[in-house]
Coordinates of C-alpha atoms and ligand atoms in Angstrom, one line a residue:
X183 CA -30.1 23.0 -4.8
X184 CA -29.7 25.1 -1.6
X185 CA -32.9 27.0 -0.8
X186 CA -33.7 29.4 2.0
X187 CA -37.3 29.9 3.0
X188 CA -38.4 33.2 4.6
X189 CA -40.7 33.3 7.6
X190 CA -42.8 36.1 6.1
X191 CA -43.9 37.6 2.8
X192 CA -45.5 35.6 0.0
X193 CA -49.1 35.4 -1.0
X194 CA -52.3 34.5 0.9
X195 CA -53.6 31.3 -0.8
X196 CA -57.1 30.4 -1.8
X197 CA -58.5 28.5 1.1
X198 CA -60.4 26.3 -1.3
X199 CA -57.5 25.2 -3.5
X200 CA -58.1 21.5 -3.8
X201 CA -61.3 20.2 -5.2
X202 CA -63.1 17.5 -7.1
X203 CA -65.7 17.5 -9.9
X204 CA -68.2 15.1 -11.2
X205 CA -70.2 14.4 -14.4
X206 CA -71.7 11.2 -15.6
X207 CA -69.1 10.1 -18.1
X208 CA -67.6 6.6 -18.4
X209 CA -70.7 5.3 -16.5
X210 CA -69.2 7.0 -13.5
X211 CA -72.6 8.1 -12.2
X212 CA -75.0 5.4 -13.4
X213 CA -72.9 2.3 -12.9
X214 CA -70.4 4.2 -10.8
X215 CA -70.7 6.4 -7.8
X216 CA -74.5 6.3 -7.8
X217 CA -75.0 3.1 -5.9
X218 CA -78.1 1.8 -7.8
X219 CA -77.4 -1.8 -8.8
X220 CA -80.2 -2.3 -11.4
X221 CA -79.3 -1.1 -14.9
X222 CA -82.1 0.3 -17.0
X223 CA -84.3 0.2 -14.0
X224 CA -87.2 2.3 -15.5
X225 CA -86.7 1.8 -19.2
X226 CA -85.9 5.5 -19.6
X227 CA -85.3 6.7 -23.1
X228 CA -84.9 9.7 -25.3
X229 CA -84.9 10.6 -29.0
X230 CA -81.2 9.7 -29.0
X231 CA -81.4 6.6 -26.9
X232 CA -84.8 5.1 -27.3
X233 CA -86.3 3.2 -24.4
X234 CA -85.4 -0.5 -24.6
X235 CA -85.1 -3.7 -22.6
X236 CA -81.3 -3.9 -22.4
X237 CA -79.9 -5.6 -19.2
X238 CA -83.2 -7.5 -18.7
X239 CA -84.2 -11.1 -19.6
X240 CA -87.1 -13.3 -18.9
X241 CA -87.2 -16.3 -16.5
X242 CA -88.7 -19.6 -17.6
X243 CA -91.5 -19.1 -20.1
X244 CA -91.7 -15.3 -19.5
X245 CA -91.9 -13.0 -22.5
X246 CA -90.8 -9.5 -21.8
X247 CA -92.5 -6.7 -23.8
X248 CA -91.7 -3.0 -23.6
X249 CA -95.0 -1.1 -23.4
X250 CA -96.2 2.4 -23.2
X251 CA -99.4 1.8 -21.3
X252 CA -102.4 4.2 -21.3
X253 CA -101.8 4.4 -17.5
X254 CA -98.0 4.8 -17.1
X255 CA -96.3 4.9 -13.8
X256 CA -95.8 8.6 -14.2
X257 CA -95.5 11.1 -17.1
X258 CA -91.7 11.0 -16.5
X259 CA -91.6 7.2 -16.8
X260 CA -93.9 6.3 -19.7
X261 CA -92.4 2.9 -20.5
X262 CA -92.7 -0.2 -18.5
X263 CA -92.2 -4.0 -19.1
X264 CA -94.9 -6.5 -19.4
X265 CA -94.0 -10.0 -18.1
X266 CA -96.2 -12.7 -19.5
X267 CA -96.2 -16.5 -19.4
X268 CA -97.3 -19.5 -17.5
X269 CA -96.3 -20.9 -14.1
X270 CA -93.4 -19.4 -12.2
X271 CA -92.0 -16.6 -14.3
X272 CA -90.1 -13.4 -13.8
X273 CA -87.4 -11.1 -15.0
X274 CA -83.7 -10.8 -14.3
X275 CA -81.4 -7.9 -14.4
X276 CA -77.7 -8.2 -15.2
X277 CA -76.8 -5.0 -13.2
X278 CA -74.1 -2.7 -14.5
X279 CA -71.8 -5.4 -15.8
X280 CA -72.6 -7.6 -12.8
X281 CA -73.7 -7.2 -9.2
X282 CA -71.4 -7.6 -6.2
X283 CA -73.1 -9.8 -3.5
X284 CA -72.0 -9.5 0.1
X285 CA -73.6 -10.5 3.4
X286 CA -75.1 -7.1 3.9
X287 CA -78.5 -5.4 3.7
X288 CA -79.8 -4.6 0.2
X289 CA -82.8 -2.3 0.0
X290 CA -85.1 -2.8 -2.9
X291 CA -88.4 -1.7 -4.4
X292 CA -90.4 -2.1 -7.6
X293 CA -93.8 -1.0 -9.0
X294 CA -96.3 -3.5 -10.4
X295 CA -99.6 -3.2 -12.1
X296 CA -102.0 -6.1 -12.6
X297 CA -104.2 -8.1 -10.3
X298 CA -102.1 -10.7 -8.5
X299 CA -103.0 -12.8 -5.5
X300 CA -99.6 -14.3 -4.5
X301 CA -96.1 -13.3 -3.6
X302 CA -93.0 -12.2 -5.4
X303 CA -89.6 -13.6 -4.8
X304 CA -86.7 -11.1 -5.1
X305 CA -83.3 -12.8 -5.2
X306 CA -79.6 -12.4 -5.9
X307 CA -77.9 -15.3 -7.7
X308 CA -74.9 -16.2 -9.8
X309 CA -75.4 -15.4 -13.5
X310 CA -73.9 -18.7 -14.8
X311 CA -73.9 -22.4 -14.3
X312 CA -76.2 -23.6 -11.5
X313 CA -77.3 -20.1 -10.7
X314 CA -76.5 -20.4 -7.0
X315 CA -78.9 -18.3 -5.0
X316 CA -77.1 -16.1 -2.4
X317 CA -80.2 -14.6 -0.9
X318 CA -83.9 -14.2 -1.5
X319 CA -87.0 -12.7 0.1
X320 CA -90.7 -13.2 -0.3
X321 CA -92.7 -10.0 -0.9
X322 CA -96.5 -10.3 -0.5
X323 CA -98.3 -8.9 -3.4
X324 CA -100.4 -5.7 -3.0
X325 CA -100.8 -5.5 -6.8
X326 CA -104.1 -4.6 -8.3
X327 CA -105.4 -4.3 -11.8
X328 CA -105.6 -0.6 -12.6
X329 CA -103.0 1.2 -10.6
X330 CA -99.3 1.0 -10.0
X331 CA -98.4 -0.2 -6.5
X332 CA -94.9 0.1 -5.0
X333 CA -93.5 -2.9 -3.2
X334 CA -90.5 -2.5 -0.9
X335 CA -88.2 -5.2 0.5
X336 CA -85.0 -5.8 2.3
X337 CA -82.7 -8.6 1.1
X338 CA -79.8 -10.0 3.2
X339 CA -77.8 -12.7 1.4
X340 CA -76.8 -15.6 3.6
X341 CA -73.6 -16.0 1.6
X342 CA -71.3 -13.7 -0.3
X343 CA -70.6 -14.4 -4.0
X344 CA -67.1 -15.2 -5.1
X345 CA -67.2 -12.6 -7.9
X346 CA -69.6 -10.0 -9.3
X347 CA -71.0 -12.2 -12.1
X348 CA -74.4 -12.2 -10.5
X349 CA -78.0 -11.1 -11.3
X350 CA -81.0 -9.8 -9.5
X351 CA -84.4 -11.4 -10.2
X352 CA -88.1 -11.0 -9.4
X353 CA -90.3 -14.0 -9.9
X354 CA -94.0 -14.6 -9.4
X355 CA -96.7 -17.2 -10.1
X356 CA -98.5 -16.3 -13.3
X357 CA -101.3 -18.6 -12.6
X358 CA -102.3 -16.4 -9.6
X359 CA -102.5 -13.3 -11.8
X360 CA -105.7 -12.3 -13.5
X361 CA -104.2 -11.7 -16.9
X362 CA -101.3 -14.2 -17.0
X363 CA -99.0 -11.2 -16.9
X364 CA -97.9 -8.2 -14.8
X365 CA -96.4 -4.8 -15.7
X366 CA -93.3 -3.7 -13.8
X367 CA -91.4 -0.4 -13.6
X368 CA -88.8 1.3 -11.6
X369 CA -87.1 -1.8 -10.2
X370 CA -84.4 -0.7 -7.8
X371 CA -81.8 -2.3 -5.5
X372 CA -79.3 -0.5 -3.3
X373 CA -76.4 -1.9 -1.2
X374 CA -75.4 0.1 1.8
X375 CA -74.5 3.6 0.8
X376 CA -72.2 6.3 2.1
X377 CA -73.6 7.7 5.3
X378 CA -76.6 5.4 4.7
X379 CA -78.3 7.9 2.5
X380 CA -81.3 6.6 0.7
X381 CA -80.7 6.8 -3.1
X382 CA -77.1 7.4 -2.1
X383 CA -73.6 6.9 -3.3
X384 CA -71.1 4.0 -3.3
X385 CA -69.0 4.1 -0.2
X386 CA -65.6 3.0 -1.6
X387 CA -65.7 5.7 -4.3
X388 CA -66.8 8.5 -2.0
X389 CA -63.9 7.4 0.3
X390 CA -61.5 7.6 -2.6
X391 CA -62.5 11.2 -3.1
X392 CA -62.5 11.9 0.6
X393 CA -58.9 10.7 1.0
X394 CA -57.9 13.6 -1.3
X395 CA -59.1 16.1 1.3
X396 CA -61.0 18.2 -1.2
X397 CA -62.5 21.5 -0.3
X398 CA -65.1 21.9 -3.1
X399 CA -67.2 19.9 -5.5
X400 CA -67.8 21.3 -9.0
X401 CA -71.2 20.0 -10.3
X402 CA -72.7 18.9 -12.6
X403 CA -69.9 18.5 -15.1
X404 CA -68.5 19.0 -17.7
X405 CA -70.1 18.5 -21.0
X406 CA -73.0 16.7 -19.3
X407 CA -74.4 20.1 -18.2
X408 CA -74.6 21.4 -21.8
X409 CA -76.3 18.4 -23.5
X410 CA -75.8 17.4 -27.1
X411 CA -78.6 19.6 -28.5
X412 CA -80.3 22.8 -27.3
X413 CA -83.2 20.9 -25.7
X414 CA -81.3 18.1 -24.0
X415 CA -79.2 19.8 -21.3
X416 CA -79.1 18.9 -17.6
X417 CA -82.3 20.4 -16.4
X418 CA -81.8 20.5 -12.6
X419 CA -85.6 20.6 -11.9
X420 CA -86.0 17.3 -13.7
X421 CA -83.3 15.7 -11.4
X422 CA -85.1 16.3 -8.1
X423 CA -87.9 14.6 -6.2
X424 CA -89.3 11.1 -6.3
X425 CA -87.4 8.8 -8.7
X426 CA -90.7 8.2 -10.5
X427 CA -90.8 11.9 -11.4
X428 CA -87.4 12.0 -13.0
X429 CA -87.4 11.4 -16.8
X430 CA -83.7 11.0 -17.2
X431 CA -81.8 12.6 -20.1
X432 CA -79.8 11.7 -23.1
X433 CA -76.2 11.8 -21.8
X434 CA -73.5 13.4 -23.9
X435 CA -71.3 10.4 -23.4
X436 CA -73.3 7.9 -25.4
X437 CA -75.7 6.6 -22.9
X438 CA -79.0 7.5 -21.4
X439 CA -78.8 8.9 -17.8
X440 CA -81.3 8.0 -15.1
X441 CA -80.5 11.3 -13.2
X442 CA -81.2 9.3 -10.1
X443 CA -78.0 11.1 -9.0
X444 CA -79.6 14.5 -9.3
X445 CA -79.0 18.0 -7.8
X446 CA -80.0 17.0 -4.2
X447 CA -77.7 13.9 -4.3
X448 CA -74.8 16.1 -5.4
X449 CA -75.5 18.5 -2.6
X450 CA -75.7 15.6 -0.1
X451 CA -72.3 14.4 -1.3
X452 CA -71.0 17.9 -0.7
X453 CA -72.6 17.9 2.8
X454 CA -71.1 14.5 3.6
X455 CA -67.5 15.7 2.8
X456 CA -68.1 19.2 4.0
X457 CA -67.4 20.7 0.6
X458 CA -68.0 24.1 -0.9
X459 CA -70.0 24.0 -4.1
X460 CA -69.1 25.3 -7.5
X461 CA -72.4 25.2 -9.2
X462 CA -72.4 25.0 -13.0
X463 CA -75.5 26.6 -14.5
X464 CA -76.5 26.1 -18.1
X465 CA -75.5 29.1 -20.2
X466 CA -77.7 28.4 -23.2
X467 CA -75.2 26.5 -25.3
X468 CA -75.2 22.9 -26.4
X469 CA -72.4 20.8 -27.6
X470 CA -73.5 21.0 -31.3
X471 CA -72.9 24.7 -31.0
X472 CA -76.5 25.7 -31.0
X473 CA -77.2 28.5 -28.6
X474 CA -80.0 30.7 -27.3
X475 CA -80.7 34.0 -28.9
X476 CA -80.7 37.4 -27.2
X477 CA -84.4 37.2 -27.1
X478 CA -84.5 33.7 -25.4
X479 CA -81.5 33.8 -23.1
X480 CA -83.7 35.1 -20.3
X481 CA -85.3 31.7 -20.0
X482 CA -81.9 30.1 -19.1
X483 CA -81.1 32.9 -16.7
X484 CA -84.4 32.4 -14.9
X485 CA -83.8 28.7 -14.8
X486 CA -80.4 29.3 -13.1
X487 CA -81.9 31.8 -10.6
X488 CA -84.6 29.3 -9.7
X489 CA -81.9 26.7 -9.1
X490 CA -80.1 29.1 -6.8
X491 CA -83.4 29.7 -5.0
X492 CA -84.0 26.0 -4.7
X493 CA -80.5 25.6 -3.1
X494 CA -80.3 28.7 -1.0
X495 CA -83.8 30.2 -0.6
X496 CA -85.7 30.4 2.6
X497 CA -88.0 27.4 3.1
X498 CA -90.9 29.5 4.3
X499 CA -90.8 32.5 2.0
X500 CA -89.5 31.3 -1.3
X501 CA -91.2 29.0 -3.8
X502 CA -88.2 26.9 -4.6
X503 CA -86.9 27.0 -1.0
X504 CA -90.2 25.4 0.0
X505 CA -89.7 22.7 -2.6
X506 CA -86.3 21.9 -1.2
X507 CA -87.7 21.7 2.3
X508 CA -90.4 19.3 1.1
X509 CA -87.6 17.0 -0.1
X510 CA -86.1 16.8 3.4
X511 CA -83.7 19.8 3.4
X512 CA -85.4 22.7 5.2
X513 CA -82.0 24.3 5.9
X514 CA -80.7 26.3 2.8
X515 CA -77.5 25.2 1.3
X516 CA -74.6 27.6 0.7
X517 CA -73.4 28.2 -2.8
X518 CA -70.2 30.2 -2.9
X519 CA -69.4 30.0 -6.6
X520 CA -71.6 29.9 -9.7
X521 CA -70.0 28.9 -13.0
X522 CA -71.8 30.1 -16.1
X523 CA -71.7 27.3 -18.6
X524 CA -69.0 24.8 -19.5
X525 CA -66.2 25.5 -22.0
X526 CA -68.2 28.2 -23.8
X527 CA -65.2 29.0 -25.9
X528 CA -65.2 25.7 -27.6
X529 CA -68.5 24.5 -29.1
X530 CA -69.9 26.5 -32.1
X531 CA -67.0 28.9 -32.1
X532 CA -66.7 31.7 -33.1
X533 CA -70.5 32.5 -33.3
X534 CA -71.5 30.8 -30.0
X535 CA -68.6 32.4 -28.2
X536 CA -69.5 35.8 -29.6
X537 CA -72.9 35.3 -28.3
X538 CA -71.5 34.3 -24.9
X539 CA -69.3 37.5 -24.8
X540 CA -72.0 39.8 -26.1
X541 CA -75.2 38.8 -24.4
X542 CA -75.2 35.3 -22.8
X543 CA -72.6 35.9 -20.1
X544 CA -73.7 39.6 -19.5
X545 CA -77.3 38.5 -18.9
X546 CA -76.2 36.0 -16.2
X547 CA -73.8 38.5 -14.6
X548 CA -76.5 41.2 -14.4
X549 CA -79.1 38.9 -13.0
X550 CA -76.8 37.3 -10.4
X551 CA -75.2 40.6 -9.3
X552 CA -78.7 41.9 -8.7
X553 CA -80.1 38.9 -6.9
X554 CA -77.1 37.1 -5.4
X555 CA -74.4 39.8 -5.1
X556 CA -72.3 37.8 -2.7
X557 CA -71.9 34.8 -5.0
X558 CA -68.6 34.7 -6.9
X559 CA -69.1 34.3 -10.6
X560 CA -66.9 32.2 -12.9
X561 CA -67.0 32.3 -16.7
X562 CA -66.5 29.0 -18.3
X563 CA -63.6 30.0 -20.6
X564 CA -60.4 31.4 -19.3
X565 CA -57.9 34.0 -20.5
X566 CA -55.6 31.1 -21.3
X567 CA -58.1 30.1 -24.1
X568 CA -57.5 33.6 -25.5
X569 CA -60.9 34.7 -24.3
X570 CA -61.9 37.9 -22.7
X571 CA -63.3 37.6 -19.2
X572 CA -65.0 40.7 -17.7
X573 CA -63.3 42.2 -14.7
X574 CA -64.4 40.8 -11.4
X575 CA -65.4 37.5 -12.9
X576 CA -63.1 34.5 -12.7
X577 CA -62.3 32.2 -15.7
X578 CA -62.0 28.5 -15.8
X579 CA -59.1 26.8 -17.5
X580 CA -59.2 23.1 -18.5
X581 CA -55.6 22.0 -19.4
X582 CA -55.7 18.6 -20.8
X583 CA -52.0 18.4 -21.9
X584 CA -48.9 16.4 -22.4
X585 CA -46.7 16.2 -19.2
X586 CA -44.1 18.5 -20.8
X587 CA -46.8 21.1 -21.5
X588 CA -48.0 20.7 -17.9
X589 CA -44.5 21.5 -16.7
X590 CA -44.2 24.5 -19.1
X591 CA -47.3 25.9 -17.5
X592 CA -45.5 26.1 -14.1
X593 CA -45.1 29.9 -14.3
X594 CA -48.2 30.6 -16.3
X595 CA -50.4 31.9 -13.5
X596 CA -47.9 34.7 -12.7
X597 CA -49.5 36.6 -15.6
X598 CA -52.9 36.7 -14.0
X599 CA -54.1 39.8 -12.2
X600 CA -56.5 40.0 -9.3
X601 CA -59.1 41.1 -11.9
X602 CA -59.0 37.8 -13.8
X603 CA -58.3 35.0 -11.4
X604 CA -59.0 31.5 -12.6
X605 CA -60.3 28.2 -11.6
X606 CA -58.6 25.1 -12.9
X607 CA -62.0 23.3 -13.1
X608 CA -60.6 20.3 -15.0
X609 CA -57.0 19.1 -15.6
X610 CA -55.0 16.1 -16.4
X611 CA -52.0 14.9 -18.4
X612 CA -53.9 13.2 -21.2
X613 CA -51.4 12.6 -24.1
X614 CA -47.8 11.4 -24.1
X615 CA -44.9 13.7 -24.9
X616 CA -43.7 13.7 -28.5
X617 CA -47.0 12.4 -29.8
X618 CA -49.7 14.1 -31.9
X619 CA -51.7 15.4 -28.9
X620 CA -55.4 15.9 -29.6
X621 CA -55.0 14.5 -33.1
X622 CA -54.5 11.2 -31.5
X623 CA -56.3 9.3 -28.7
X624 CA -56.0 9.9 -25.0
X625 CA -53.7 7.6 -23.0
X626 CA -55.7 4.7 -21.5
X627 CA -54.7 5.2 -17.9
X628 CA -52.9 7.9 -15.9
X629 CA -49.2 7.0 -16.1
X630 CA -46.4 7.9 -13.7
X631 CA -44.6 10.4 -16.0
X632 CA -47.9 12.1 -16.7
X633 CA -48.8 12.3 -13.0
X634 CA -45.4 13.9 -12.2
X635 CA -46.1 16.4 -14.9
X636 CA -49.4 17.2 -13.1
X637 CA -47.4 17.5 -9.9
X638 CA -45.2 20.2 -11.3
X639 CA -48.2 22.0 -12.8
X640 CA -50.1 21.9 -9.4
X641 CA -47.1 23.1 -7.5
X642 CA -46.9 26.1 -9.9
X643 CA -50.6 26.7 -9.5
X644 CA -50.5 26.5 -5.7
X645 CA -47.6 28.9 -5.8
X646 CA -50.0 31.4 -7.4
X647 CA -53.1 30.5 -5.3
X648 CA -53.9 34.1 -4.6
X649 CA -55.0 34.1 -8.3
X650 CA -56.0 30.5 -8.8
X651 CA -59.2 29.6 -7.0
X652 CA -58.5 25.9 -7.1
X653 CA -57.7 22.9 -9.1
X654 CA -59.2 19.5 -9.7
X655 CA -58.5 16.5 -11.8
X656 CA -61.1 15.4 -14.4
X657 CA -62.8 13.2 -15.1
X658 CA -62.8 11.5 -11.7
X659 CA -64.1 8.1 -12.4
X660 CA -64.3 5.4 -15.1
X661 CA -66.2 2.2 -15.2
X662 CA -63.8 -0.5 -16.5
X663 CA -66.6 -2.0 -18.6
X664 CA -67.7 1.0 -20.6
X665 CA -65.8 4.2 -21.0
X666 CA -64.6 6.6 -23.6
X667 CA -62.2 8.7 -21.5
X668 CA -59.4 6.6 -20.1
X669 CA -57.6 9.3 -18.1
X670 CA -59.4 9.2 -14.8
X671 CA -58.4 9.4 -11.2
X672 CA -60.1 6.2 -10.1
X673 CA -61.3 3.2 -12.0
X674 CA -64.0 0.9 -10.8
X675 CA -66.4 -2.0 -11.7
X676 CA -69.2 -3.8 -9.9
X677 CA -66.6 -5.8 -8.0
X678 CA -65.3 -3.2 -5.5
X679 CA -62.0 -5.1 -5.1
X680 CA -61.2 -3.8 -8.7
X681 CA -61.4 -0.1 -7.6
X682 CA -58.0 1.3 -8.6
X683 CA -56.4 4.4 -7.3
X684 CA -54.4 5.7 -10.2
X685 CA -50.8 7.2 -10.2
X686 CA -52.4 10.6 -10.4
X687 CA -54.7 9.9 -7.4
X688 CA -51.5 9.3 -5.3
X689 CA -49.9 12.5 -6.5
X690 CA -53.0 14.7 -6.1
X691 CA -53.5 13.2 -2.6
X692 CA -50.0 13.9 -1.5
X693 CA -50.1 17.5 -2.7
X694 CA -53.6 18.2 -1.6
X695 CA -53.7 16.9 2.0
X696 CA -51.5 19.7 3.3
X697 CA -53.0 22.9 1.7
X698 CA -51.0 26.1 2.0
X699 CA -52.6 29.0 3.9
X700 CA -50.0 31.2 2.4
X701 CA -46.9 30.9 0.3
X702 CA -43.4 31.9 1.6
X703 CA -40.7 33.4 -0.5
X704 CA -37.8 31.0 -1.4
X705 CA -34.4 32.2 -2.5
X706 CA -31.2 30.6 -3.5
X707 CA -32.1 28.5 -6.5
X708 CA -33.9 28.5 -9.8
X709 CA -36.5 26.0 -11.0
X710 CA -35.9 23.0 -13.3
X711 CA -35.3 20.2 -12.7
X712 CA -36.6 20.9 -9.2
X713 CA -39.9 22.6 -9.1
X714 CA -41.2 23.8 -5.7
X715 CA -43.3 25.9 -3.6
X716 CA -43.0 26.7 0.1
X717 CA -45.6 28.0 2.5
X718 CA -47.4 27.9 5.8
X719 CA -50.0 25.2 6.4
X720 CA -53.3 25.7 8.2
X721 CA -51.8 25.0 11.6
X722 CA -48.8 27.3 11.0
X723 CA -46.5 24.5 10.0
X724 CA -43.9 25.0 7.4
X725 CA -44.5 23.1 4.2
X726 CA -42.3 22.5 1.1
X727 CA -43.7 20.8 -1.9
X728 CA -41.4 19.7 -4.8
X729 CA -41.2 17.6 -7.8
X730 CA -38.3 16.5 -10.0
X731 CA -38.9 16.5 -13.8
X732 CA -36.4 16.7 -16.7
X733 CA -33.7 14.9 -14.9
X734 CA -32.2 11.5 -15.0
X735 CA -30.2 12.0 -11.8
X736 CA -31.4 12.6 -8.2
X737 CA -31.4 16.2 -7.0
X738 CA -29.8 16.9 -3.7
X739 CA -31.7 19.5 -1.7
X740 CA -30.8 21.6 1.3
X741 CA -33.6 23.6 2.9
X742 CA -33.1 26.3 5.5
X743 CA -36.2 27.7 7.1
X744 CA -35.9 31.2 8.6
X745 CA -38.5 29.9 11.2
X746 CA -36.4 27.4 13.1
X747 CA -37.6 23.8 13.2
X748 CA -36.1 20.9 15.2
X749 CA -37.7 18.1 13.0
X750 CA -39.3 17.6 9.7
X751 CA -41.1 14.7 7.9
X752 CA -40.4 14.1 4.2
X753 CA -43.1 12.1 2.3
X754 CA -41.8 11.0 -1.0
X755 CA -43.6 9.4 -4.0
X756 CA -41.5 7.6 -6.5
X757 CA -42.7 5.5 -9.5
X758 CA -41.6 2.6 -11.6
X759 CA -38.5 2.6 -13.8
X760 CA -40.7 2.9 -16.8
X761 CA -42.3 6.3 -16.8
X762 CA -45.2 4.8 -18.7
X763 CA -46.0 2.4 -15.8
X764 CA -49.5 2.7 -14.4
X765 CA -51.8 1.2 -11.8
X766 CA -53.5 -1.6 -13.5
X767 CA -56.8 -2.8 -12.0
X768 CA -56.3 -6.3 -13.3
X769 CA -52.9 -6.9 -11.9
X770 CA -53.7 -4.8 -8.7
X771 CA -50.0 -3.7 -8.6
X772 CA -49.6 -0.2 -7.3
X773 CA -46.5 1.3 -9.1
X774 CA -46.4 4.3 -6.8
X775 CA -44.2 3.9 -3.7
X776 CA -44.7 6.2 -0.8
X777 CA -42.0 6.6 1.9
X778 CA -41.8 8.8 5.0
X779 CA -38.6 9.9 6.5
X780 CA -38.1 11.9 9.7
X781 CA -35.3 14.5 9.3
X782 CA -33.3 16.4 11.8
X783 CA -31.6 19.7 10.8
X784 CA -27.8 19.9 10.3
X785 CA -25.7 22.0 12.7
X786 CA -26.4 25.1 10.6
X787 CA -30.1 24.4 10.6
X788 CA -30.6 22.9 7.1
X789 CA -32.8 19.9 6.2
X790 CA -30.9 17.8 3.7
X791 CA -32.3 15.1 1.4
X792 CA -32.2 13.9 -2.1
X793 CA -35.2 13.7 -4.5
X794 CA -35.0 11.0 -7.3
X795 CA -35.7 11.7 -10.9
X796 CA -39.5 11.8 -11.6
X797 CA -40.5 12.1 -8.0
X798 CA -42.9 14.2 -5.9
X799 CA -42.3 15.2 -2.3
X800 CA -43.8 17.1 0.6
X801 CA -41.7 18.1 3.6
X802 CA -43.6 19.3 6.6
X803 CA -42.0 20.8 9.7
X804 CA -44.3 21.3 12.7
X805 CA -42.0 21.6 15.6
Ligands
LIG1050 O1 -63.6 15.8 -18.6 C1 -64.1 15.4 -19.8 C2 -64.6 16.5 -20.6 O2 -63.5 17.4 -20.9 C3 -65.6 17.4 -19.9 O3 -66.9 17.0 -20.0 C4 -65.4 18.7 -20.7 O4 -65.7 19.8 -19.9 C5 -64.0 18.7 -21.1 O5 -63.9 19.0 -22.5

């Protein structure tokens, strides 16, 4: 394929094209990027997932009883555990399928009620066999009979554990208590976090996202925002403040959420990676299709306006801005985009969608245009879902497709107009070609052929990045011990050495780390099997991104830039022979091979190279 790339013309691209999103699915928040090590730390429950003692067990003669005391720790955390017995007793937590123990500083705390004149021992030890203790600390008791007292401690193990099959324990001397028992709640333990934020995030997983060079974070989800039922959505105001004032919520992915990773923690994540925010606000729809009426939608609109005020309002003159300041963030955050709902075309259709079109979406648009006219609004369906999006509002398309269908969407964005631009707020190859698609299960892991399909799709989308706000893969994370959605960018477990960067992670990273400031017209060849886009990077460099699909043979490429270059670097990703090969956390084999080649132009100024079948490449010419 002989291609010529003009020095001028083309489209100005969205400066925010590459992004990430997060919702707590697959235990990707609790048990995932949220660094808390103690599972079921505050016995939070809901109608769907009643409060329980899972992950906890007693030590020695201890009997653990879940109680709703007349004096709870807080109205948000009404349940606690009573630990009763004789002699040295206590309670042990198994963590989120184990706890990684390293020679590093762990920061912990717990609340106790009951008169106790002694000390507590907080320790990390192996779960099995002789229960080798890796580290422990004595915590002097301040506990009294009628009130809850918080105890804080720092624990530095003197030895790292060989694996993550470890537990955390608190023991005490029951004979020095008044009642032969103590009540405990909100037992927490954090390893070092990203940027050392208290109540923060797991460094290796933040680093995995950072390496993608994202420009924005879409939060909070996904279906998590919507909730299963009309009363169980992600209420931002219940996710802020002291952990003892967060009730948690029934997650939509079959587990209770602590909401320890709440709105402020999301915003701190965005701060740490310098990301714009795409804020999802609840649009009055739950996953069961129930939705607010025209008479009640105002409540959801006000809730969203309050959330905006919390994030962006002045600390001295607004009610919610002052609350934010009281939580350690006097400076308002910036929110560039607000997305109204999540996939409002899907649940409860057609009635719920009619309500979205007729009064739910219009109510939000009116209120935001009045109060926050500069904020760009995104409707949660897209024109590609055959939905009508009002002019001036963007849509959001979530293609979860086969790789072939990803490739077929290469040109799709050409049909958009500047009146109905779109976000690709979630995307992934989820099903194999030739299968039964959504009538069958998702693939269990991103696979090379699927990731190359995504590459073609992304090249097509970046080619139209004057009309596509940006794209991100979803879901981002999966805990290897409990998940329902296998197709994720990164997989993880308590043992950080199991963190696995999928084939798609490699593809999205390669394509995203050199964003195009504008596209440049290419002439001389059609597309298929070579799919490509050319453009100018942020430093004025010439960039060519390409992928080969639908070919069993390599494709020879000759590239001539109108802007002369004396050198170029070609970064090439190739995969395994088997297109279904994937990066398996348990073999730790990375099937994606990245090579870099420096190229010099031929006498007539062309860069010549060959791209293998099922490959993804970026050529960059800076000089
Ligand atoms: O990414 C998983 C789910 O897919 C999201 O929660 C939802 O928005 C979509 O249907």
